[in-house]
Tab-separated table of C-alpha atoms in Angstrom:
chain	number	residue	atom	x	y	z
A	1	UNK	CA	-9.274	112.662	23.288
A	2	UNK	CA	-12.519	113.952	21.714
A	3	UNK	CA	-15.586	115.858	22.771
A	4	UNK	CA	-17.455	112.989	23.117
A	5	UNK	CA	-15.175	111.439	25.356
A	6	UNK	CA	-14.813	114.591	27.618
A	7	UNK	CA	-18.387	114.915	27.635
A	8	UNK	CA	-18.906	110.813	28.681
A	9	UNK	CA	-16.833	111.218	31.659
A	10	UNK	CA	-18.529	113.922	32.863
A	11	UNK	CA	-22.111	112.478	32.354
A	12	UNK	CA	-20.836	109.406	33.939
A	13	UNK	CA	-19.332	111.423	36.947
A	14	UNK	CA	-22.176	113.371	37.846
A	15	UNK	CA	-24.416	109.699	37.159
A	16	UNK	CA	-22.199	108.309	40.135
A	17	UNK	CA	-22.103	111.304	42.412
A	18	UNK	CA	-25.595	113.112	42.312
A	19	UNK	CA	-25.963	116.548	44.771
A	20	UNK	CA	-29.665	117.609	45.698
A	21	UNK	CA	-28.208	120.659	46.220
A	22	UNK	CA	-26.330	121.750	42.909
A	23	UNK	CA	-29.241	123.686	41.661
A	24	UNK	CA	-27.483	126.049	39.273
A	25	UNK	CA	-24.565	127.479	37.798
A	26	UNK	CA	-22.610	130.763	37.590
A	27	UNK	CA	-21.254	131.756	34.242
A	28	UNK	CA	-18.525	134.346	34.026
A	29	UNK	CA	-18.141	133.496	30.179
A	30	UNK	CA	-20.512	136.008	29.544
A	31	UNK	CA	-22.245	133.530	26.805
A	32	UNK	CA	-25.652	134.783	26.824
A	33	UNK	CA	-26.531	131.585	24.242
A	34	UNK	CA	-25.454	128.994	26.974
A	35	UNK	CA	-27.788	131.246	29.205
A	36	UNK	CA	-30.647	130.245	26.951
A	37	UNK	CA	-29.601	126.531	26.255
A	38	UNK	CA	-29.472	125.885	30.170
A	39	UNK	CA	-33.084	127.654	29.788
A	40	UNK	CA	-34.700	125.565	27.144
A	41	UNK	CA	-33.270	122.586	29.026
A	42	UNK	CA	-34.632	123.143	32.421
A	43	UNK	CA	-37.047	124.880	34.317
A	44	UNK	CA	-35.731	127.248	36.929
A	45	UNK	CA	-37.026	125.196	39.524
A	46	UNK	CA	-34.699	122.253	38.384
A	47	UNK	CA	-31.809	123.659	37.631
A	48	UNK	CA	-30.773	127.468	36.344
A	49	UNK	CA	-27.896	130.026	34.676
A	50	UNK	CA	-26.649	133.134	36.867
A	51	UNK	CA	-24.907	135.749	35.250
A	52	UNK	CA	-21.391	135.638	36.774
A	53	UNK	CA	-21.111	139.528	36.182
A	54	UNK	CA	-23.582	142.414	36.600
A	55	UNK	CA	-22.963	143.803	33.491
A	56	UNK	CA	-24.920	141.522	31.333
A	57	UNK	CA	-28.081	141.175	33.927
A	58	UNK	CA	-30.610	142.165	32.095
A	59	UNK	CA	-29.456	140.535	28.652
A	60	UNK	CA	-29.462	136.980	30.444
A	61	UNK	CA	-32.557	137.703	32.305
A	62	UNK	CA	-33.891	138.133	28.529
A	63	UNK	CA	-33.370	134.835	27.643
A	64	UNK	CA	-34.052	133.025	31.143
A	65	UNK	CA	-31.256	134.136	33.501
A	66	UNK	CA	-32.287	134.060	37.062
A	67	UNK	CA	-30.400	136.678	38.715
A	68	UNK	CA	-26.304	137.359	39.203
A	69	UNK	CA	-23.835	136.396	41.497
A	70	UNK	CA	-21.345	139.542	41.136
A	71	UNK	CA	-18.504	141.094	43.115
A	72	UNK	CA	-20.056	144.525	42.304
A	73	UNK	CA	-22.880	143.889	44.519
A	74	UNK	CA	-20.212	143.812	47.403
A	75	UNK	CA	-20.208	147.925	46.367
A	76	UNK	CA	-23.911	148.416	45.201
A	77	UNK	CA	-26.035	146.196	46.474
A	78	UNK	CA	-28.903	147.974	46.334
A	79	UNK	CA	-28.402	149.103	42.646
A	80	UNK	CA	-28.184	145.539	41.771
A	81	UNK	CA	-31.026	144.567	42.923
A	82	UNK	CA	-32.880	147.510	41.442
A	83	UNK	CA	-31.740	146.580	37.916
A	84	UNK	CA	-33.453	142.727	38.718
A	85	UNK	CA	-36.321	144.089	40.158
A	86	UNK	CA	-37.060	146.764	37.614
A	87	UNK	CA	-36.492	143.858	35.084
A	88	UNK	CA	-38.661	141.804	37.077
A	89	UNK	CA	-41.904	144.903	37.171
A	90	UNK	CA	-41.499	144.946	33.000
A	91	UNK	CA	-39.758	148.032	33.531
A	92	UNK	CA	-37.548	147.400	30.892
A	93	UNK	CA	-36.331	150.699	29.362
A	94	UNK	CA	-35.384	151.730	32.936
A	95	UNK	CA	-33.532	148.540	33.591
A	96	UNK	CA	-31.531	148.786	30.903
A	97	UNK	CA	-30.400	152.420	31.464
A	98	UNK	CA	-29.448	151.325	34.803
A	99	UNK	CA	-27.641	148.279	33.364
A	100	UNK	CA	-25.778	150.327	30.573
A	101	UNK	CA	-24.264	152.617	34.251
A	102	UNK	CA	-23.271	149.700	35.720
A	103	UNK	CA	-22.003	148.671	32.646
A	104	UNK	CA	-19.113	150.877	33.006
A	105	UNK	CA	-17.955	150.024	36.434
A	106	UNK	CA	-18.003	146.673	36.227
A	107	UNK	CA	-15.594	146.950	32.956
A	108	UNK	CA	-13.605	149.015	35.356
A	109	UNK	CA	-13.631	145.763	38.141
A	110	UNK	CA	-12.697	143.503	35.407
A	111	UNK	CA	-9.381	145.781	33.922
A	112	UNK	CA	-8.673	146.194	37.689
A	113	UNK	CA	-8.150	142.922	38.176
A	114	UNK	CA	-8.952	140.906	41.720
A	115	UNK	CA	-6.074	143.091	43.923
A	116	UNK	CA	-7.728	145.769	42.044
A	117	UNK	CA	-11.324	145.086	42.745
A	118	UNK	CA	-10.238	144.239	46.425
A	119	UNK	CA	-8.587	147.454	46.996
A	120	UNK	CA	-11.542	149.609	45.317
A	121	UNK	CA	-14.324	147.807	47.381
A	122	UNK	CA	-12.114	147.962	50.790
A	123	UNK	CA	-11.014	151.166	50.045
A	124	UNK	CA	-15.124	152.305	49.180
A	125	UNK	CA	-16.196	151.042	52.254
A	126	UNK	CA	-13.781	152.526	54.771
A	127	UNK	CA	-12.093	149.107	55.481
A	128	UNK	CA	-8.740	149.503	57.138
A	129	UNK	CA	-5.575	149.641	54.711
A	130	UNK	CA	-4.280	146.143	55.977
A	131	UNK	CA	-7.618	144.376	54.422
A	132	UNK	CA	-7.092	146.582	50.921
A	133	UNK	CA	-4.681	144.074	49.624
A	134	UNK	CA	-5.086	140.162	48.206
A	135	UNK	CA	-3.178	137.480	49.714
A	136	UNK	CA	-0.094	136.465	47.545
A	137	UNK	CA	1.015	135.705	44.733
A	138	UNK	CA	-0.982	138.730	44.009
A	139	UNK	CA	0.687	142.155	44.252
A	140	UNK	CA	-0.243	144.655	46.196
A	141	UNK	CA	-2.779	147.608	44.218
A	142	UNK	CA	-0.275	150.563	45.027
A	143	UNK	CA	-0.089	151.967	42.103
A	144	UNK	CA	-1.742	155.546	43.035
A	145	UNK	CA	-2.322	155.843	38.882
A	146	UNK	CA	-4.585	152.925	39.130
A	147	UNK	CA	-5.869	153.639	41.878
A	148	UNK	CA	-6.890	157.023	40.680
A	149	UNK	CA	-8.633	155.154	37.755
A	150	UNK	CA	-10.643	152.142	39.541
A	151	UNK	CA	-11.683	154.688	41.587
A	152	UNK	CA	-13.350	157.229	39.094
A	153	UNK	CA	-14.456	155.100	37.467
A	154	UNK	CA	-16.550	153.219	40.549
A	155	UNK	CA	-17.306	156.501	41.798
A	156	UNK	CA	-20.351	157.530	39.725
A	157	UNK	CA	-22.790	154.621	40.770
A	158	UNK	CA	-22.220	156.055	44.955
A	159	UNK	CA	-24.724	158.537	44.542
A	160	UNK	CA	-27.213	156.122	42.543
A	161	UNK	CA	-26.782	153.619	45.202
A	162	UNK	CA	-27.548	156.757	48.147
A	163	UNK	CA	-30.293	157.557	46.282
A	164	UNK	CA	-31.713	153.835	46.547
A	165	UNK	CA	-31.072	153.651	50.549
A	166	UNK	CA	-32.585	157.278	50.908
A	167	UNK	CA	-36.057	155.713	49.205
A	168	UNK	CA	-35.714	152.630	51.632
């Protein structure tokens, strides 16, 4: 087995089973290089890279990112979308001071794993207890330490995203 060979089936694969509507991909890798190979490749309007986290947003927008498809957003949409849009205006310097604050919580959603993440964002929103937990295998996010943690750490970006709905 070589690269090539990988490669070849894959080619061949999507050659025999075309989808109009596979338009992009998500990357969670966090390569900001195969952001800007999928870029010089294609035009957005044939097929495009989304960051698969918010915390590298505007870096992938830099080199021809359209937009994110995050789990944070389920917390703050609206500071999400603030970070693209300021991007967007040529706001840069405030774009990236918002990106370098959600930075820091979406570090924390990563450590926390996807119970943790689950819990934080159920827990955030006022969900009920029952729908704080993942399905199994995954534990349960009990562990009031941790839970301490995720949340300081989410905490901060609350009164940003206020702030946002308060202007709207």
């Amino acid at each position: 087995m070589n690269e090539a060979a990988i490669v070849g089936f894959f080619e061949e694969l999507a050659a025999a089973s075309p989808h109009p509507n596979i338009v992009g991909v998500k990357l969670t890798c966090g390569g900001i290089a195969k952001v800007a190979r999928v870029r010089a490749e294609f035009d957005p309007s044939e097929f495009f890279a989304l960051a698969g986290q918010s915390d590298w947003l505007v870096p992938a927008m830099a080199v021809g990112s359209t937009g994110t498809i995050t789990g944070v957003a389920n917390l703050y949409p609206k500071y999400c979308i603030e970070i693209f849009d300021l991007y967007n205006a040529g706001k840069l310097q405030e774009a990236t001071a918002a990106q370098l604050k959600l930075a820091q919580m979406e570090w924390a959603f990563g450590k926390g794993g996807i119970n943790g993440t689950k819990w934080v964002v159920a827990k955030s929103l006022g969900y009920p207890l029952a729908s704080c937990h993942c399905r199994r295998p995954y534990p349960q996010y009990t562990d009031a330490e941790k839970q301490a943690w995720i949340a300081g750490l989410v905490a901060p970006l609350a009164e940003e995203e206020a702030k946002i709905n308060a202007r709207a």
